[in-house]
Short mmCIF file of C-alpha atoms in Angstrom, two decimals:
data_model
loop_
_atom_site.label_atom_id
_atom_site.label_comp_id
_atom_site.label_asym_id
_atom_site.label_seq_id
_atom_site.Cartn_x
_atom_site.Cartn_y
_atom_site.Cartn_z
CA MET N 794 0.00 0.00 0.00
CA ASN N 795 1.47 3.35 -1.03
CA LEU N 796 0.97 5.76 1.85
CA ARG N 797 0.55 9.51 1.42
CA PRO N 798 1.56 12.19 3.95
CA LEU N 799 -1.09 14.31 5.63
CA GLY N 800 0.13 17.77 4.72
CA ARG N 801 3.55 18.51 6.18
CA SER N 802 3.02 16.19 9.13
CA SER N 803 4.76 12.92 9.89
CA LEU N 804 1.49 10.99 9.57
CA SER N 805 0.82 9.05 6.38
CA VAL N 806 -2.35 7.35 5.22
CA ALA N 807 -3.51 4.93 2.56
CA PRO N 808 -5.24 6.64 -0.41
CA LEU N 809 -8.78 5.78 0.74
CA ALA N 810 -10.47 6.71 4.01
CA PHE N 811 -13.42 5.03 5.69
CA GLY N 812 -16.31 7.36 6.47
CA GLY N 813 -17.56 6.55 9.96
CA ASN N 814 -20.86 8.38 9.59
CA VAL N 815 -22.56 5.03 8.91
CA PHE N 816 -21.64 3.58 12.31
CA GLY N 817 -24.74 3.67 14.50
CA TRP N 818 -26.82 4.77 11.52
CA SER N 819 -27.05 2.35 8.60
CA VAL N 820 -24.85 -0.33 10.19
CA ASP N 821 -25.07 -1.71 13.70
CA GLU N 822 -22.22 -2.31 16.10
CA GLN N 823 -21.38 -5.86 15.04
CA ARG N 824 -21.34 -5.02 11.34
CA SER N 825 -19.26 -1.95 12.11
CA PHE N 826 -16.64 -4.15 13.80
CA GLU N 827 -16.56 -6.44 10.76
CA LEU N 828 -16.13 -3.53 8.37
CA LEU N 829 -13.38 -1.94 10.43
CA ASP N 830 -11.49 -5.22 10.70
CA ALA N 831 -11.71 -5.81 6.96
CA PHE N 832 -10.63 -2.24 6.21
CA VAL N 833 -7.53 -2.37 8.39
CA ASP N 834 -6.62 -5.96 7.49
CA ALA N 835 -6.55 -4.89 3.83
CA GLY N 836 -3.86 -2.31 4.63
CA PHE N 837 -5.96 0.85 4.97
CA ASN N 838 -5.70 3.05 8.05
CA LEU N 839 -7.60 6.36 7.98
CA ILE N 840 -10.96 6.30 9.78
CA ASP N 841 -12.93 9.55 9.75
CA THR N 842 -15.72 10.35 12.19
CA ALA N 843 -17.14 13.27 14.22
CA ASP N 844 -18.66 13.83 17.63
CA VAL N 845 -22.01 14.66 16.02
CA TYR N 846 -22.30 11.32 14.18
CA SER N 847 -25.03 10.12 14.09
CA ALA N 848 -27.30 12.57 15.90
CA TRP N 849 -29.68 12.82 12.93
CA VAL N 850 -30.94 9.26 13.43
CA PRO N 851 -34.19 8.97 15.41
CA GLY N 852 -33.33 7.77 18.91
CA ASN N 853 -29.67 8.85 18.68
CA ARG N 854 -28.16 11.84 20.45
CA GLY N 855 -24.71 12.00 18.84
CA GLY N 856 -21.46 10.28 19.75
CA GLU N 857 -22.64 6.88 18.49
CA SER N 858 -19.99 6.55 15.78
CA GLU N 859 -17.11 7.43 18.11
CA THR N 860 -18.48 5.03 20.72
CA ILE N 861 -18.57 2.13 18.26
CA ILE N 862 -15.06 2.90 17.01
CA GLY N 863 -13.85 3.05 20.62
CA LYS N 864 -15.31 -0.34 21.43
CA TRP N 865 -13.69 -1.75 18.30
CA LEU N 866 -10.31 -0.25 19.20
CA LYS N 867 -10.46 -1.82 22.65
CA ARG N 868 -11.57 -5.22 21.33
CA SER N 869 -9.29 -5.40 18.30
CA GLY N 870 -6.07 -4.03 19.76
CA LYS N 871 -5.42 -2.24 16.46
CA ARG N 872 -4.99 1.30 17.77
CA ASP N 873 -1.42 1.50 16.47
CA LYS N 874 -2.55 0.48 13.00
CA VAL N 875 -5.04 3.28 12.43
CA VAL N 876 -5.19 7.04 12.05
CA ILE N 877 -8.30 8.23 13.87
CA ALA N 878 -9.77 11.51 12.63
CA THR N 879 -12.70 13.15 14.39
CA LYS N 880 -14.26 16.61 14.48
CA VAL N 881 -15.71 19.30 16.73
CA ALA N 882 -18.11 22.23 16.19
CA LYS N 883 -21.33 20.86 14.65
CA TRP N 884 -22.82 18.91 17.55
CA ALA N 885 -25.54 20.81 19.41
CA GLU N 886 -24.04 19.60 22.70
CA HIS N 887 -20.63 21.08 21.83
CA PRO N 888 -21.21 23.75 19.19
CA GLY N 889 -18.61 26.10 17.80
CA LEU N 890 -14.87 26.54 18.13
CA SER N 891 -14.36 28.49 21.36
CA PRO N 892 -11.45 27.25 23.49
CA ILE N 893 -13.86 26.24 26.25
CA ASN N 894 -15.96 24.15 23.88
CA ILE N 895 -12.94 22.55 22.21
CA ASN N 896 -11.52 21.53 25.59
CA GLN N 897 -14.81 20.03 26.70
CA ALA N 898 -15.54 18.33 23.40
CA VAL N 899 -12.15 16.67 23.07
CA GLU N 900 -12.52 15.00 26.46
CA GLY N 901 -15.82 13.48 25.37
CA SER N 902 -14.34 12.24 22.10
CA LEU N 903 -11.33 10.71 23.85
CA GLN N 904 -13.61 8.92 26.30
CA ARG N 905 -15.92 7.57 23.60
CA LEU N 906 -13.00 6.52 21.41
CA GLN N 907 -11.31 4.88 24.41
CA THR N 908 -7.94 6.32 23.43
CA ASP N 909 -5.40 8.69 24.95
CA TYR N 910 -4.94 10.71 21.78
CA ILE N 911 -6.66 11.69 18.54
CA ASP N 912 -4.47 11.55 15.46
CA LEU N 913 -6.33 14.23 13.49
CA TYR N 914 -8.70 16.64 15.24
CA GLN N 915 -10.70 18.75 12.82
CA ALA N 916 -12.79 21.89 13.00
CA HIS N 917 -16.01 20.53 11.48
CA GLU N 918 -17.04 23.97 10.24
CA ASP N 919 -15.85 27.53 10.55
CA ASP N 920 -16.92 29.62 13.54
CA ALA N 921 -16.58 33.29 12.64
CA THR N 922 -17.63 34.33 16.16
CA VAL N 923 -14.31 33.15 17.59
CA PRO N 924 -10.99 34.75 16.58
CA LEU N 925 -8.88 32.28 14.63
CA HIS N 926 -5.91 32.68 16.97
CA GLU N 927 -8.07 31.59 19.92
CA THR N 928 -9.30 28.47 18.14
CA LEU N 929 -5.84 27.58 16.87
CA GLY N 930 -4.35 28.33 20.28
CA ALA N 931 -6.76 25.91 21.93
CA PHE N 932 -5.89 23.23 19.39
CA GLY N 933 -2.21 23.97 20.00
CA LYS N 934 -2.54 23.32 23.72
CA LEU N 935 -4.16 19.96 23.00
CA ILE N 936 -1.15 19.07 20.85
CA GLU N 937 1.21 20.16 23.63
CA GLN N 938 -0.71 17.97 26.08
CA GLY N 939 -0.41 14.97 23.78
CA LYS N 940 -4.17 14.66 23.33
CA VAL N 941 -4.03 15.53 19.61
CA ARG N 942 -1.31 14.86 17.04
CA LEU N 943 -2.35 17.26 14.29
CA ILE N 944 -5.28 19.44 13.31
CA GLY N 945 -7.38 19.97 10.22
CA ALA N 946 -10.46 21.83 9.01
CA SER N 947 -13.63 20.91 7.20
CA ASN N 948 -16.13 23.07 5.29
CA TYR N 949 -13.89 26.16 5.26
CA GLY N 950 -13.96 28.59 2.37
CA ALA N 951 -10.68 29.48 0.68
CA ASP N 952 -10.49 32.96 2.24
CA ARG N 953 -10.97 31.76 5.81
CA PHE N 954 -8.74 28.73 5.38
CA GLY N 955 -6.01 30.90 3.92
CA GLU N 956 -6.44 33.36 6.79
CA ALA N 957 -6.15 30.53 9.31
CA LEU N 958 -2.85 29.43 7.76
CA LYS N 959 -1.62 33.02 7.94
CA VAL N 960 -2.63 33.34 11.60
CA SER N 961 -0.80 30.11 12.43
CA ALA N 962 2.39 31.40 10.83
CA GLU N 963 2.17 34.85 12.41
CA HIS N 964 1.42 33.61 15.93
CA GLY N 965 3.64 30.52 15.92
CA LEU N 966 0.61 28.24 16.26
CA PRO N 967 0.01 24.78 14.78
CA ARG N 968 -1.55 25.01 11.34
CA TYR N 969 -4.35 23.05 9.76
CA GLU N 970 -2.50 20.24 7.97
CA THR N 971 -5.63 18.90 6.29
CA LEU N 972 -8.77 20.15 4.63
CA GLN N 973 -11.99 18.19 4.26
CA PRO N 974 -14.11 19.70 1.47
CA GLU N 975 -17.00 18.30 -0.53
CA TYR N 976 -15.52 17.09 -3.81
CA ASN N 977 -16.51 14.52 -6.40
CA LEU N 978 -17.19 14.16 -10.12
CA VAL N 979 -20.50 16.02 -9.93
CA THR N 980 -19.39 18.69 -7.45
CA ARG N 981 -16.13 20.14 -8.73
CA LYS N 982 -16.18 23.89 -9.27
CA GLY N 983 -16.06 25.18 -5.71
CA TYR N 984 -13.07 23.09 -4.75
CA GLU N 985 -11.09 23.32 -7.98
CA LYS N 986 -11.50 27.06 -8.49
CA GLU N 987 -10.88 28.35 -4.99
CA LEU N 988 -9.48 25.70 -2.67
CA GLU N 989 -7.30 23.52 -4.87
CA PRO N 990 -4.73 26.20 -5.78
CA LEU N 991 -4.38 27.04 -2.09
CA VAL N 992 -3.93 23.47 -0.83
CA ILE N 993 -1.34 22.73 -3.52
CA ALA N 994 0.63 25.90 -2.73
CA GLU N 995 0.53 25.24 1.01
CA ASN N 996 1.00 21.44 0.84
CA ILE N 997 -2.26 20.63 2.62
CA GLY N 998 -3.60 17.10 2.83
CA VAL N 999 -7.09 16.78 1.32
CA ILE N 1000 -9.53 14.14 2.57
CA ASN N 1001 -12.66 15.01 0.67
CA TYR N 1002 -16.12 13.87 1.70
CA TYR N 1003 -19.10 12.82 -0.45
CA ALA N 1004 -16.56 11.17 -2.74
CA LEU N 1005 -19.37 9.14 -4.32
CA ALA N 1006 -21.96 11.95 -4.11
CA SER N 1007 -24.10 10.15 -1.50
CA GLY N 1008 -24.05 7.01 -3.65
CA PHE N 1009 -25.06 8.63 -6.95
CA LEU N 1010 -21.71 7.81 -8.56
CA THR N 1011 -22.21 4.10 -7.89
CA GLY N 1012 -24.73 4.18 -10.75
CA LYS N 1013 -27.44 2.81 -8.49
CA TYR N 1014 -29.68 5.84 -9.01
CA ARG N 1015 -30.45 6.76 -12.63
CA ASN N 1016 -34.10 7.92 -12.48
CA GLU N 1017 -36.79 8.93 -10.01
CA ASP N 1018 -37.93 5.33 -9.50
CA ASP N 1019 -34.43 4.36 -8.37
CA LEU N 1020 -34.58 6.78 -5.44
CA ALA N 1021 -36.83 4.35 -3.59
CA LYS N 1022 -33.96 1.86 -3.40
CA SER N 1023 -32.56 3.59 -0.34
CA ALA N 1024 -34.58 5.42 2.29
CA ALA N 1025 -31.36 6.82 3.77
CA ARG N 1026 -29.69 8.00 0.55
CA GLY N 1027 -32.40 8.34 -2.09
CA GLY N 1028 -33.41 11.86 -1.24
CA SER N 1029 -29.82 13.08 -1.21
CA VAL N 1030 -29.12 12.08 -4.81
CA ARG N 1031 -32.22 13.54 -6.48
CA LYS N 1032 -30.32 16.78 -7.13
CA TYR N 1033 -27.89 14.92 -9.42
CA LEU N 1034 -30.58 13.55 -11.72
CA HIS N 1035 -29.98 16.07 -14.47
CA ALA N 1036 -28.29 16.04 -17.86
CA GLN N 1037 -24.79 16.60 -16.51
CA GLY N 1038 -25.15 14.02 -13.75
CA LEU N 1039 -26.44 11.39 -16.13
CA GLY N 1040 -23.64 12.31 -18.54
CA VAL N 1041 -21.11 11.61 -15.81
CA LEU N 1042 -22.68 8.21 -15.20
CA ALA N 1043 -22.44 7.45 -18.92
CA ALA N 1044 -18.74 8.33 -18.90
CA LEU N 1045 -18.18 6.21 -15.78
CA ASP N 1046 -19.92 3.30 -17.51
CA THR N 1047 -17.63 3.64 -20.54
CA VAL N 1048 -14.44 3.66 -18.49
CA ALA N 1049 -15.66 0.94 -16.12
CA LYS N 1050 -16.40 -1.40 -19.02
CA THR N 1051 -12.85 -1.02 -20.32
CA HIS N 1052 -11.38 -2.05 -16.97
CA ASN N 1053 -14.02 -4.59 -15.99
CA ALA N 1054 -14.64 -2.30 -13.02
CA THR N 1055 -17.65 -0.59 -11.46
CA PRO N 1056 -18.68 3.09 -11.71
CA ALA N 1057 -17.88 3.58 -8.02
CA GLN N 1058 -14.35 2.26 -8.49
CA VAL N 1059 -13.77 4.57 -11.44
CA ALA N 1060 -15.18 7.60 -9.60
CA LEU N 1061 -12.85 6.97 -6.66
CA ALA N 1062 -9.89 6.22 -8.92
CA TRP N 1063 -10.42 9.59 -10.61
CA LEU N 1064 -10.19 11.29 -7.20
CA ILE N 1065 -7.18 9.26 -6.09
CA ALA N 1066 -5.39 10.28 -9.30
CA ARG N 1067 -6.03 13.97 -8.62
CA PRO N 1068 -2.66 15.43 -7.48
CA SER N 1069 -4.23 17.56 -4.75
CA VAL N 1070 -6.24 14.75 -3.15
CA THR N 1071 -4.69 12.66 -0.38
CA ALA N 1072 -7.51 10.22 0.42
CA PRO N 1073 -11.17 10.47 -0.57
CA ILE N 1074 -13.64 9.39 2.11
CA ALA N 1075 -16.12 6.66 1.25
CA SER N 1076 -18.47 4.52 3.31
CA ALA N 1077 -19.71 0.96 3.02
CA THR N 1078 -22.45 -0.96 4.79
CA SER N 1079 -21.39 -4.48 3.82
CA ILE N 1080 -18.17 -6.40 3.23
CA PRO N 1081 -18.85 -6.81 -0.52
CA GLN N 1082 -19.38 -3.05 -0.82
CA LEU N 1083 -16.16 -2.41 1.06
CA LYS N 1084 -14.16 -4.80 -1.12
CA GLU N 1085 -15.54 -3.02 -4.17
CA LEU N 1086 -14.12 0.24 -2.81
CA PHE N 1087 -10.73 -1.40 -2.33
CA GLY N 1088 -10.59 -2.05 -6.06
CA ALA N 1089 -10.42 1.69 -6.75
CA VAL N 1090 -6.91 1.88 -5.32
CA GLU N 1091 -5.56 -0.63 -7.85
CA LEU N 1092 -7.35 0.97 -10.81
CA GLN N 1093 -5.01 3.01 -13.00
CA LEU N 1094 -6.83 5.39 -15.30
CA GLY N 1095 -5.25 6.49 -18.57
CA LYS N 1096 -4.92 10.14 -19.60
CA GLU N 1097 -7.68 9.77 -22.20
CA GLU N 1098 -10.01 8.22 -19.62
CA ILE N 1099 -9.37 11.02 -17.15
CA ALA N 1100 -9.98 13.53 -19.94
CA LEU N 1101 -13.29 11.85 -20.76
CA LEU N 1102 -14.41 12.06 -17.16
CA ASP N 1103 -13.19 15.64 -16.87
CA LYS N 1104 -15.18 16.68 -19.93
CA ALA N 1105 -18.38 14.94 -18.83
CA SER N 1106 -18.22 16.50 -15.37
CA ALA N 1107 -17.01 19.98 -16.32
#
């Protein structure tokens, strides 16, 4: 497995991350353990979650994903084989990025994850009400205390992310080594126009979410009738059922056929081949689904195939 560095840090990850939002939502604890074991045993190591996962599920309150991962870490003994990434700011119980909230939230995450440290602690969204130097200072103290190894940000615009990097340099504070934006074959412009030039110039690790556009890029959803196939995902992919989205699926079909692959594998391979991307985040709810995702790492797309996908998704 060829590992890739997370920004300028000493941590390296395999080129595909597991999205832990499904734990405690669309997969139960036992299935979660099976998926995590299979993921790590195949040589992958980056597991992404958040304190808020999965508060949106009826009967949940948040913290379920971290709790399941923590139980798995204790049972499996594989803590030294994984890079655990979690986030703070979006959970109603610990909202925002004030130093007080960060300090309280991290203790809860550490307890649920049953670990002494978090490899990558991320600001889940920007909080303009708190000065950047205060947020970064709070993260810096957690690094000094050994509770966090490095920090990252998610859902930041280019201006604010660039400002955060500047504040880190000016105040001698730890910088965000990673960025987690929405990026996939049907959602390209925002990242490529504004964020991509910045992350390349600053050597930032990118672990993009919605890598498969909520499942649309698997090819499972091609018309309105298909939306009924998944109560959890169907509604999220309706917005892609337009001429461009269907054109992307057609291009994925063409490339997939050439490689005897699946549309999902091609969509992920396109991301993995993008120079600015470190590891796209994808989720699976079954072992066969997970093994399908693994195939993306071995899939080498040719220049003409990448150009075809670029044109269809432009």
